């Protein structure tokens, strides 16, 4: 049986309209900080770094250090960027993964 991927959501948003505003803010912040974010809406990102397989998924704790919930995953040129509240949303820069490290990308359902 195939996985059922959710329609787009932004963790913490109170409505679909607020989710869109938050997403627009994340994309704008990324672009303003040198990450050429595309409109793609990514739900899950699997990657291998230093021989360790990890997965990041919107709404779950990020795999880098497990301290914050992933609020967005962006495609940005040669990178994929995992966004948390303090890494690319309210401050800081997103957690970058080079395309060569990425083993799977799953988009939100349309």
Short mmCIF file of C-alpha atoms in Angstrom, two decimals:
data_model
loop_
_atom_site.label_atom_id
_atom_site.label_comp_id
_atom_site.label_asym_id
_atom_site.label_seq_id
_atom_site.Cartn_x
_atom_site.Cartn_y
_atom_site.Cartn_z
CA UNK A 1 0.00 0.00 0.00
CA UNK A 2 1.34 3.45 -0.89
CA UNK A 3 1.95 6.06 1.77
CA UNK A 4 -0.76 8.70 2.05
CA UNK A 5 0.90 12.10 2.01
CA UNK A 6 -1.01 15.02 3.49
CA UNK A 7 -2.11 18.15 1.73
CA UNK A 8 0.00 21.19 2.50
CA UNK A 9 0.15 22.42 6.09
CA UNK A 10 2.45 24.64 8.16
CA UNK A 11 2.89 23.53 11.78
CA UNK A 12 1.39 26.06 14.18
CA UNK A 13 -0.73 27.83 11.57
CA UNK A 14 -4.33 28.39 12.66
CA UNK A 15 -5.80 28.38 9.16
CA UNK A 16 -4.88 27.58 5.55
CA UNK A 17 -4.55 31.33 4.92
CA UNK A 18 -2.11 31.73 7.80
CA UNK A 19 -0.17 28.68 6.56
CA UNK A 20 0.23 30.41 3.18
CA UNK A 21 1.42 33.64 4.81
CA UNK A 22 3.96 31.72 6.91
CA UNK A 23 5.19 29.85 3.84
CA UNK A 24 5.56 33.07 1.87
CA UNK A 25 7.56 34.56 4.76
CA UNK A 26 9.87 31.50 4.86
CA UNK A 27 10.49 31.61 1.11
CA UNK A 28 11.11 35.38 1.18
CA UNK A 29 13.51 35.04 4.14
CA UNK A 30 15.40 32.24 2.37
CA UNK A 31 15.72 34.24 -0.84
CA UNK A 32 16.80 37.37 1.06
CA UNK A 33 19.57 35.28 2.66
CA UNK A 34 20.96 33.80 -0.55
CA UNK A 35 18.90 30.59 -0.81
CA UNK A 36 17.04 30.65 -4.17
CA UNK A 37 13.93 28.84 -2.88
CA UNK A 38 11.57 27.38 -5.49
CA UNK A 39 7.78 27.11 -5.12
CA UNK A 40 8.05 23.34 -4.58
CA UNK A 41 6.26 22.09 -1.43
CA UNK A 42 8.25 19.29 0.13
CA UNK A 43 6.84 17.07 2.87
CA UNK A 44 9.77 14.74 3.55
CA UNK A 45 13.50 14.74 2.82
CA UNK A 46 15.76 11.71 3.29
CA UNK A 47 19.50 12.28 3.27
CA UNK A 48 22.80 10.60 4.08
CA UNK A 49 25.48 12.63 5.83
CA UNK A 50 28.79 11.11 6.96
CA UNK A 51 27.37 7.64 6.35
CA UNK A 52 24.30 8.21 8.52
CA UNK A 53 20.81 8.01 6.99
CA UNK A 54 18.36 10.60 8.32
CA UNK A 55 14.91 11.81 7.45
CA UNK A 56 13.28 15.19 8.03
CA UNK A 57 9.52 15.60 7.77
CA UNK A 58 7.34 18.68 8.19
CA UNK A 59 5.67 18.57 11.60
CA UNK A 60 8.33 16.29 13.16
CA UNK A 61 11.55 16.99 15.06
CA UNK A 62 14.44 17.74 12.73
CA UNK A 63 17.20 15.15 12.42
CA UNK A 64 20.17 17.52 12.79
CA UNK A 65 19.98 17.77 16.57
CA UNK A 66 16.33 16.97 17.33
CA UNK A 67 15.51 20.21 19.15
CA UNK A 68 12.88 21.78 16.91
CA UNK A 69 9.95 20.91 14.69
CA UNK A 70 10.44 21.15 10.94
CA UNK A 71 8.10 23.85 9.60
CA UNK A 72 9.17 23.71 5.95
CA UNK A 73 11.57 22.02 3.56
CA UNK A 74 12.73 24.12 0.63
CA UNK A 75 14.39 23.33 -2.66
CA UNK A 76 17.02 26.00 -3.31
CA UNK A 77 19.37 25.52 -6.24
CA UNK A 78 21.88 22.79 -5.38
CA UNK A 79 20.55 22.59 -1.84
CA UNK A 80 17.54 21.42 0.08
CA UNK A 81 16.91 23.45 3.23
CA UNK A 82 15.21 22.22 6.39
CA UNK A 83 13.49 25.11 8.16
CA UNK A 84 12.70 25.26 11.88
CA UNK A 85 11.56 28.24 13.98
CA UNK A 86 15.16 29.27 14.76
CA UNK A 87 16.73 27.98 11.55
CA UNK A 88 15.26 29.98 8.68
CA UNK A 89 11.82 31.02 9.94
CA UNK A 90 12.06 33.53 12.79
CA UNK A 91 15.84 33.87 12.67
CA UNK A 92 19.01 32.09 11.60
CA UNK A 93 19.61 30.23 8.39
CA UNK A 94 18.00 26.92 7.38
CA UNK A 95 19.77 23.60 7.75
CA UNK A 96 21.25 22.94 4.28
CA UNK A 97 21.72 19.57 2.59
CA UNK A 98 23.47 19.32 -0.77
CA UNK A 99 21.65 17.44 -3.54
CA UNK A 100 24.41 14.80 -3.45
CA UNK A 101 23.41 13.99 0.16
CA UNK A 102 19.69 13.64 -0.61
CA UNK A 103 18.34 10.14 -1.18
CA UNK A 104 14.59 10.86 -1.38
CA UNK A 105 12.28 13.86 -1.75
CA UNK A 106 8.54 13.51 -1.13
CA UNK A 107 6.22 16.38 -2.03
CA UNK A 108 2.97 17.21 -0.29
CA UNK A 109 -0.13 15.78 -1.98
CA UNK A 110 -1.87 18.23 -4.28
#
